[in-house]
């Protein structure tokens, strides 16, 4: 949460989606949800530490605003932490000692109305008045919060199901953060709902604020997987190196950066954006992964790959659902089964590559690129407008406008009730009634000529 207000509506972008063995990775961004933010970006790595156990490295980068709050909560559980938490403050709420539970202190109209007498749908405040029994402490990087799920006995909640001994641990890495632990009441609309759950809120404040919240989540039951987590210096404000020590004695190193970097820590050299390696007790590499990276090395061992390929779309065949790229980036990359990201300027799309042809053609199979169609009542060239009575739920700026022959003729600049504004003047005959049924239609596509395509490059290693 930025500046004590909820996110606005806005379409995000999938920048990476790479499931698989050893390590799975996903990355997304949406700078549209907070107008004061130039970056709102999250990545998540699922590290398969054994055939039956995994942990997760969650990185949230935010730039802009003056207050950043990162929140997570557990379920019906006993909460514990190695943070030096203050005594429980029973007065007020997280919104302040003077703010009573449920009082809409940051909305004058709602705050003045008797509770429950008005519609709260339009509320744009923090909702911190619903978090109570506040404790706090400065973050000590590497500290852990833990939820031990209550599954049996008189305290068990009927709606909470988990294995015996189930828990969730959250290791927190960062600096200049204040951590708040609070109670929060889930919606009490079903019998057996827990009365309260524990929230962890990490807060940073400052002018023109830039934050990177790093968390390592370990779900499990019984024996623990992770014994400790620490951040290692990289010499860069944006690049991260995370050291995860496992109870098995193995040590994992994870690297992540918004742009390609060169990092060397503990004798491990990494070049690229995302990388991971496991070192066993004898100092040997047993597992490794790189994504949009060229190398990860330790001693005489190395894993090398080409970086992700970035090029543009030269031509499209919407009937075959295929694109031909301007450069032969497939010559040195295995794209089949991967997910490509397509940048349309104002909009971002992603498609799984079902097949390839030659060094430059991607085929997307049955993933329909046409997200909407409209009956066109009139073309207004002077205003770059298409007038239509069709409701366009899914049309976004940057998408391509196609005629009935599925030929791209323009891009969407904006939409409003009854009109689509284009990025260029359009001749009145650019949208012919090609099927001669007396109705002129336009289609809206998630890719087209000139769009930037990122063909990911990733490589996995597991010692046999």
Coordinates of C-alpha atoms in Angstrom, one line a residue:
X1 CA 0.0 0.0 0.0
X2 CA 1.3 3.5 -0.9
X3 CA 0.4 6.6 1.0
X4 CA -2.3 5.0 3.1
X5 CA -4.6 4.4 0.1
X6 CA -5.7 1.3 -1.8
X7 CA -4.7 0.5 -5.3
X8 CA -6.6 2.1 -8.2
X9 CA -7.9 0.0 -11.1
X10 CA -5.4 -0.7 -13.8
X11 CA -4.2 -3.6 -15.9
X12 CA -0.9 -5.1 -14.9
X13 CA 1.7 -6.9 -17.1
X14 CA 3.1 -10.4 -16.8
X15 CA 6.8 -9.9 -17.5
X16 CA 7.9 -13.5 -16.9
X17 CA 6.2 -16.8 -16.3
X18 CA 8.6 -19.7 -16.1
X19 CA 7.4 -22.8 -14.3
X20 CA 9.6 -25.9 -14.0
X21 CA 11.9 -28.0 -11.9
X22 CA 14.6 -26.7 -9.6
X23 CA 13.2 -23.1 -9.6
X24 CA 10.0 -21.6 -10.9
X25 CA 9.8 -17.8 -11.6
X26 CA 7.1 -15.2 -12.2
X27 CA 7.3 -11.5 -12.5
X28 CA 4.7 -8.8 -12.9
X29 CA 4.4 -5.0 -12.8
X30 CA 1.6 -2.4 -12.7
X31 CA 2.7 1.3 -12.5
X32 CA -0.9 2.4 -13.2
X33 CA -2.4 1.6 -9.7
X34 CA -0.7 4.5 -8.0
X35 CA -0.2 7.7 -10.2
X36 CA 2.6 8.9 -7.9
X37 CA 4.7 5.7 -8.4
X38 CA 7.0 5.1 -11.3
X39 CA 7.6 1.5 -10.3
X40 CA 5.3 -1.1 -8.7
X41 CA 6.9 -4.4 -9.4
X42 CA 6.8 -7.9 -7.9
X43 CA 8.7 -11.1 -8.6
X44 CA 8.4 -14.5 -7.0
X45 CA 10.7 -17.5 -7.1
X46 CA 9.6 -21.0 -6.0
X47 CA 12.7 -22.9 -5.0
X48 CA 12.3 -26.6 -5.0
X49 CA 14.7 -27.5 -2.2
X50 CA 13.8 -31.2 -2.3
X51 CA 11.3 -33.5 -4.1
X52 CA 8.7 -32.7 -1.5
X53 CA 9.7 -29.2 -0.1
X54 CA 9.8 -25.7 -1.5
X55 CA 10.2 -22.2 -0.2
X56 CA 9.5 -18.8 -1.9
X57 CA 11.5 -15.7 -2.4
X58 CA 9.2 -12.6 -2.8
X59 CA 10.6 -9.3 -3.9
X60 CA 8.4 -6.2 -4.1
X61 CA 9.9 -3.0 -5.5
X62 CA 8.1 0.3 -5.2
X63 CA 9.3 3.8 -6.3
X64 CA 7.2 6.9 -5.5
X65 CA 5.1 8.3 -2.7
X66 CA 6.1 9.0 0.9
X67 CA 4.8 5.9 2.8
X68 CA 5.1 2.2 1.8
X69 CA 3.2 -0.5 3.8
X70 CA 3.8 -4.2 3.0
X71 CA 1.2 -6.4 4.6
X72 CA 0.8 -10.2 5.1
X73 CA -1.5 -12.1 7.4
X74 CA -1.8 -15.7 8.6
X75 CA -4.8 -17.8 9.3
X76 CA -6.0 -19.2 12.7
X77 CA -2.6 -19.7 14.3
X78 CA -0.3 -19.0 17.2
X79 CA 2.0 -16.2 16.2
X80 CA 5.6 -15.8 17.3
X81 CA 8.6 -13.7 16.1
X82 CA 12.2 -13.1 17.1
X83 CA 11.7 -9.4 16.7
X84 CA 12.0 -7.3 19.9
X85 CA 8.3 -6.4 19.8
X86 CA 6.8 -3.8 22.2
X87 CA 4.1 -4.6 24.6
X88 CA 0.6 -4.9 23.1
X89 CA -1.0 -1.5 22.7
X90 CA -4.7 -2.0 23.4
X91 CA -5.7 1.7 22.9
X92 CA -6.8 2.6 19.4
X93 CA -5.7 0.9 16.2
X94 CA -2.9 0.9 13.7
X95 CA -4.4 4.1 12.4
X96 CA -3.3 5.7 15.8
X97 CA -3.9 5.3 19.5
X98 CA -6.7 7.9 19.2
X99 CA -8.5 6.1 16.4
X100 CA -11.1 3.6 17.6
X101 CA -11.8 0.3 15.9
X102 CA -13.9 0.7 12.7
X103 CA -13.9 4.6 12.7
X104 CA -13.4 6.0 9.2
X105 CA -11.0 8.7 10.4
X106 CA -9.6 9.4 7.0
X107 CA -13.0 10.0 5.3
X108 CA -14.9 12.9 6.7
X109 CA -18.3 11.9 5.3
X110 CA -18.1 8.2 6.2
X111 CA -16.6 9.1 9.6
X112 CA -19.5 11.3 10.5
X113 CA -22.2 8.8 9.5
X114 CA -23.5 6.3 12.1
X115 CA -21.6 3.0 11.6
X116 CA -23.4 0.7 9.2
X117 CA -25.8 3.4 7.9
X118 CA -24.0 4.2 4.6
X119 CA -22.4 2.4 1.7
X120 CA -18.6 2.0 2.1
X121 CA -17.9 0.9 -1.4
X122 CA -16.2 4.1 -2.4
X123 CA -13.9 4.3 0.6
X124 CA -10.3 5.1 -0.4
X125 CA -8.6 5.2 2.9
X126 CA -6.1 2.9 4.6
X127 CA -8.4 0.6 6.6
X128 CA -5.8 0.6 9.3
X129 CA -8.7 1.3 11.8
X130 CA -9.5 -2.4 11.5
X131 CA -6.1 -3.6 12.8
X132 CA -5.8 -3.6 16.6
X133 CA -3.7 -4.8 19.5
X134 CA -0.6 -3.3 17.9
X135 CA 3.0 -4.2 18.7
X136 CA 6.0 -2.8 16.9
X137 CA 9.7 -3.0 16.5
X138 CA 12.4 -1.8 14.1
X139 CA 13.2 -4.5 11.5
X140 CA 16.3 -6.5 12.2
X141 CA 17.2 -7.9 8.7
X142 CA 16.7 -11.7 8.7
X143 CA 14.1 -11.6 11.4
X144 CA 11.4 -14.2 11.2
X145 CA 7.6 -14.2 11.8
X146 CA 5.9 -17.5 12.3
X147 CA 2.3 -18.7 12.3
X148 CA 1.7 -22.2 13.8
X149 CA -1.7 -23.3 12.5
X150 CA -4.2 -24.4 15.2
X151 CA -5.8 -27.6 13.9
X152 CA -7.0 -29.4 17.0
X153 CA -8.4 -29.0 20.5
X154 CA -10.9 -26.5 21.8
X155 CA -9.2 -23.6 20.0
X156 CA -9.5 -25.2 16.5
X157 CA -11.6 -23.2 14.0
X158 CA -13.8 -25.5 11.9
X159 CA -13.1 -23.7 8.6
X160 CA -9.3 -23.9 9.0
X161 CA -7.9 -27.2 7.6
X162 CA -4.2 -28.1 7.8
X163 CA -1.9 -31.0 8.5
X164 CA -0.8 -31.5 12.0
X165 CA 2.2 -29.3 12.8
X166 CA 1.5 -27.0 9.8
X167 CA 3.3 -23.6 9.9
X168 CA 4.2 -20.6 7.8
X169 CA 7.4 -18.7 8.4
X170 CA 8.2 -15.3 6.8
X171 CA 11.9 -14.2 6.9
X172 CA 12.2 -10.4 6.3
X173 CA 15.1 -8.7 4.7
X174 CA 15.4 -4.9 4.6
X175 CA 16.6 -1.7 6.2
X176 CA 15.0 1.4 7.7
X177 CA 11.7 -0.4 8.3
X178 CA 9.4 -0.4 11.2
X179 CA 7.4 -3.6 11.7
X180 CA 3.9 -3.7 13.2
X181 CA 2.1 -6.9 14.4
X182 CA -1.6 -6.5 14.7
X183 CA -4.8 -8.4 15.1
X184 CA -7.4 -8.3 12.3
X185 CA -10.9 -9.7 12.3
X186 CA -11.9 -11.8 9.2
X187 CA -15.3 -11.3 7.7
X188 CA -17.7 -13.1 10.1
X189 CA -20.1 -14.4 7.5
X190 CA -19.7 -18.1 8.2
X191 CA -19.9 -20.2 11.3
X192 CA -16.5 -21.4 12.3
X193 CA -14.6 -18.4 11.0
X194 CA -11.6 -17.5 13.2
X195 CA -12.3 -14.6 15.5
X196 CA -8.9 -12.9 14.7
X197 CA -5.7 -13.4 12.7
X198 CA -2.3 -11.8 13.0
X199 CA -1.1 -9.3 10.5
X200 CA 2.5 -8.2 9.9
X201 CA 2.9 -4.7 8.4
X202 CA 6.3 -3.5 7.3
X203 CA 6.5 0.3 6.9
X204 CA 9.0 2.7 5.2
X205 CA 8.6 6.5 5.0
X206 CA 10.5 9.3 3.3
X207 CA 10.3 11.8 0.5
X208 CA 10.2 10.4 -3.1
X209 CA 10.5 7.0 -1.5
X210 CA 12.1 3.9 -3.0
X211 CA 11.6 0.5 -1.3
X212 CA 12.5 -3.1 -1.9
X213 CA 10.7 -5.5 0.4
X214 CA 12.3 -8.9 0.4
X215 CA 10.6 -11.9 2.1
X216 CA 11.4 -15.6 2.2
X217 CA 8.3 -17.7 2.9
X218 CA 8.6 -21.2 4.2
X219 CA 5.4 -23.3 4.4
X220 CA 5.6 -26.7 6.0
X221 CA 4.5 -29.2 8.6
X222 CA 6.8 -30.8 11.2
X223 CA 10.5 -30.6 10.4
X224 CA 11.7 -27.2 9.3
X225 CA 13.4 -26.6 5.9
X226 CA 15.1 -23.2 6.4
X227 CA 17.4 -22.3 9.3
X228 CA 18.3 -18.7 8.4
X229 CA 18.2 -16.0 5.7
X230 CA 20.5 -13.0 5.1
X231 CA 21.0 -10.3 2.5
X232 CA 24.5 -10.1 1.0
X233 CA 26.1 -6.8 -0.2
X234 CA 26.1 -6.4 -4.0
X235 CA 27.5 -2.9 -4.5
X236 CA 24.2 -1.9 -6.2
X237 CA 21.0 -0.3 -4.8
X238 CA 18.8 -2.4 -7.0
X239 CA 20.5 -5.8 -7.3
X240 CA 19.9 -8.3 -4.5
X241 CA 21.8 -11.4 -3.3
X242 CA 20.0 -13.5 -0.8
X243 CA 21.7 -16.3 1.2
X244 CA 19.3 -19.1 2.5
X245 CA 20.8 -21.7 4.8
X246 CA 18.9 -25.0 4.9
X247 CA 18.6 -27.4 7.9
X248 CA 20.2 -30.0 5.6
X249 CA 23.4 -28.0 5.6
X250 CA 23.0 -26.9 2.0
X251 CA 23.3 -23.2 1.3
X252 CA 21.3 -21.5 -1.5
X253 CA 22.1 -18.2 -3.2
X254 CA 19.5 -16.2 -5.1
X255 CA 20.2 -13.2 -7.3
X256 CA 17.6 -10.7 -8.6
X257 CA 17.9 -7.3 -10.4
X258 CA 15.6 -5.2 -12.6
X259 CA 18.4 -4.9 -15.2
X260 CA 21.3 -7.2 -16.0
X261 CA 24.2 -6.9 -13.4
X262 CA 27.5 -8.5 -12.5
X263 CA 27.6 -9.8 -8.9
X264 CA 30.2 -11.8 -7.0
X265 CA 29.5 -13.1 -3.5
X266 CA 31.1 -15.9 -1.5
X267 CA 33.0 -17.1 -4.6
X268 CA 29.9 -17.2 -6.8
X269 CA 29.8 -15.0 -9.9
X270 CA 26.5 -14.1 -11.5
X271 CA 25.8 -12.2 -14.7
X272 CA 22.2 -11.3 -15.6
X273 CA 18.9 -10.6 -13.9
X274 CA 17.7 -13.8 -12.1
X275 CA 19.8 -16.7 -10.8
X276 CA 19.9 -19.3 -8.1
X277 CA 22.4 -22.0 -7.0
X278 CA 22.6 -24.6 -4.3
X279 CA 25.9 -25.5 -2.6
X280 CA 26.1 -28.7 -0.7
X281 CA 28.2 -29.5 2.4
X282 CA 31.3 -30.4 0.3
X283 CA 31.1 -27.1 -1.6
X284 CA 29.7 -28.6 -4.8
X285 CA 26.9 -27.1 -6.9
X286 CA 23.9 -29.4 -6.9
X287 CA 21.1 -27.3 -8.4
X288 CA 21.1 -24.1 -10.4
X289 CA 18.8 -21.8 -12.4
X290 CA 19.2 -18.7 -14.6
X291 CA 16.6 -16.6 -16.2
X292 CA 17.4 -13.7 -18.5
X293 CA 21.1 -14.2 -17.5
X294 CA 24.3 -15.3 -19.2
X295 CA 26.2 -17.1 -16.5
X296 CA 26.4 -18.3 -13.0
X297 CA 29.8 -19.8 -11.9
X298 CA 31.5 -21.3 -8.9
X299 CA 35.1 -22.4 -9.2
X300 CA 35.4 -24.5 -12.3
X301 CA 31.7 -25.1 -12.5
X302 CA 29.4 -22.9 -14.6
X303 CA 26.0 -22.6 -16.3
X304 CA 25.8 -20.4 -19.4
X305 CA 23.0 -19.3 -21.6
X306 CA 22.1 -16.5 -24.0
X307 CA 20.1 -13.6 -22.5
X308 CA 16.5 -13.2 -23.3
X309 CA 15.9 -12.1 -26.9
X310 CA 14.2 -8.8 -27.5
X311 CA 12.9 -7.8 -30.9
X312 CA 9.8 -6.5 -32.7
X313 CA 7.0 -8.1 -34.6
X314 CA 7.5 -7.8 -38.4
X315 CA 4.2 -9.4 -39.6
X316 CA 1.2 -11.2 -38.2
X317 CA -1.2 -13.9 -39.4
X318 CA -4.2 -13.6 -37.1
X319 CA -6.0 -16.6 -38.7
X320 CA -3.0 -18.8 -37.9
X321 CA -2.3 -17.0 -34.7
X322 CA 1.4 -16.5 -35.5
X323 CA 3.9 -13.7 -35.6
X324 CA 7.1 -13.3 -37.5
X325 CA 9.9 -11.5 -35.7
X326 CA 12.2 -9.0 -37.3
X327 CA 15.3 -10.8 -36.0
X328 CA 16.2 -14.5 -35.9
X329 CA 16.2 -14.7 -32.1
X330 CA 15.0 -18.3 -32.1
X331 CA 18.2 -19.6 -33.6
X332 CA 19.9 -19.8 -30.2
X333 CA 16.8 -20.1 -27.9
X334 CA 14.4 -22.9 -27.2
X335 CA 11.1 -21.0 -27.2
X336 CA 8.5 -23.8 -27.4
X337 CA 6.6 -24.0 -24.1
X338 CA 7.9 -20.6 -22.9
X339 CA 5.8 -17.5 -22.2
X340 CA 6.7 -14.4 -24.3
X341 CA 5.9 -10.9 -23.1
X342 CA 4.6 -8.4 -25.7
X343 CA 4.8 -4.7 -25.1
X344 CA 2.2 -2.7 -27.1
X345 CA 3.2 0.6 -25.5
X346 CA 0.1 1.3 -23.3
X347 CA -0.7 -2.4 -22.8
X348 CA 1.2 -5.6 -22.2
X349 CA 0.2 -9.1 -23.3
X350 CA 1.7 -12.5 -22.8
X351 CA 1.3 -15.8 -24.8
X352 CA 2.6 -19.3 -24.4
X353 CA 4.6 -20.4 -27.4
X354 CA 3.0 -23.6 -28.6
X355 CA 5.3 -24.1 -31.6
X356 CA 8.0 -22.3 -33.7
X357 CA 8.9 -22.3 -37.4
X358 CA 12.4 -21.5 -38.5
X359 CA 14.4 -18.9 -36.5
X360 CA 11.7 -16.1 -36.3
X361 CA 8.1 -17.4 -36.2
X362 CA 6.1 -18.0 -33.1
X363 CA 2.8 -19.9 -33.1
X364 CA 0.4 -19.4 -30.3
X365 CA -2.2 -22.1 -31.0
X366 CA -5.7 -21.6 -29.6
X367 CA -4.9 -18.6 -27.5
X368 CA -7.1 -16.0 -29.1
X369 CA -5.4 -12.7 -29.6
X370 CA -8.7 -10.9 -30.5
X371 CA -10.1 -9.7 -27.2
X372 CA -13.1 -7.8 -28.5
X373 CA -15.0 -6.8 -31.6
X374 CA -17.4 -3.9 -32.3
X375 CA -20.0 -3.0 -34.8
X376 CA -18.9 0.3 -36.3
X377 CA -21.6 2.9 -36.9
X378 CA -19.4 5.6 -38.3
X379 CA -15.8 6.5 -39.0
X380 CA -15.0 10.2 -38.2
X381 CA -11.6 10.8 -39.8
X382 CA -11.1 14.4 -38.6
X383 CA -11.5 13.3 -35.0
X384 CA -9.7 9.9 -35.4
X385 CA -12.8 8.3 -34.0
X386 CA -14.8 5.1 -34.5
X387 CA -18.4 5.5 -33.3
X388 CA -20.0 2.3 -31.9
X389 CA -22.8 1.2 -29.7
X390 CA -20.9 -1.9 -28.7
X391 CA -19.7 -2.0 -25.1
X392 CA -16.0 -2.5 -25.0
X393 CA -15.0 -4.1 -21.7
X394 CA -11.6 -5.4 -22.6
X395 CA -10.2 -2.8 -25.1
X396 CA -7.2 -1.0 -23.8
X397 CA -4.9 1.8 -25.2
X398 CA -2.1 0.4 -27.3
X399 CA -4.2 -2.5 -28.8
X400 CA -4.4 -2.9 -32.5
X401 CA -7.5 -2.2 -34.5
X402 CA -8.2 -4.7 -37.3
X403 CA -10.7 -4.6 -40.2
X404 CA -12.8 -7.5 -41.3
X405 CA -9.9 -8.9 -43.3
X406 CA -8.0 -9.0 -40.1
X407 CA -5.6 -6.3 -41.3
X408 CA -4.2 -3.9 -38.7
X409 CA -5.2 -0.3 -39.5
X410 CA -4.5 1.7 -36.3
X411 CA -3.9 1.5 -32.6
X412 CA -6.3 2.4 -29.8
X413 CA -5.4 5.7 -28.1
X414 CA -8.4 5.8 -25.8
X415 CA -12.0 4.7 -25.4
X416 CA -15.1 6.3 -24.1
X417 CA -18.8 5.5 -24.1
X418 CA -19.7 5.1 -27.7
X419 CA -16.3 5.9 -29.2
X420 CA -12.8 4.6 -29.8
X421 CA -10.1 7.2 -30.4
X422 CA -7.3 6.0 -32.7
X423 CA -3.7 7.0 -32.8
X424 CA -3.9 8.1 -36.4
X425 CA -6.4 9.5 -39.0
X426 CA -8.3 6.7 -40.7
X427 CA -9.8 6.9 -44.2
X428 CA -13.5 6.1 -44.4
X429 CA -12.8 3.0 -46.5
X430 CA -10.2 1.5 -44.1
X431 CA -12.9 -0.6 -42.5
X432 CA -14.7 -2.3 -45.5
X433 CA -17.7 -4.6 -45.1
X434 CA -15.5 -7.4 -46.4
X435 CA -18.1 -10.2 -45.9
X436 CA -20.8 -8.0 -47.5
X437 CA -23.4 -8.7 -44.7
X438 CA -24.3 -5.0 -44.4
X439 CA -22.5 -4.6 -41.1
X440 CA -19.0 -3.1 -40.6
X441 CA -17.0 -4.6 -37.8
X442 CA -13.6 -3.9 -36.2
X443 CA -11.6 -6.3 -34.1
X444 CA -9.1 -5.5 -31.3
X445 CA -5.9 -7.5 -31.0
X446 CA -3.3 -8.0 -28.3
X447 CA -0.4 -8.0 -30.8
X448 CA 0.5 -6.4 -34.1
X449 CA 3.4 -5.1 -36.2
X450 CA 6.0 -3.0 -34.3
X451 CA 5.2 -4.5 -30.9
X452 CA 8.2 -5.4 -28.7
X453 CA 8.5 -9.1 -28.0
X454 CA 10.7 -10.6 -25.2
X455 CA 11.5 -14.3 -25.8
X456 CA 12.8 -15.5 -22.5
X457 CA 15.9 -17.5 -22.0
X458 CA 16.2 -19.8 -18.9
X459 CA 18.3 -22.8 -18.0
X460 CA 18.1 -25.3 -15.2
X461 CA 20.7 -27.7 -13.7
X462 CA 20.4 -30.6 -11.3
X463 CA 23.3 -32.8 -10.3
X464 CA 22.5 -36.5 -10.8

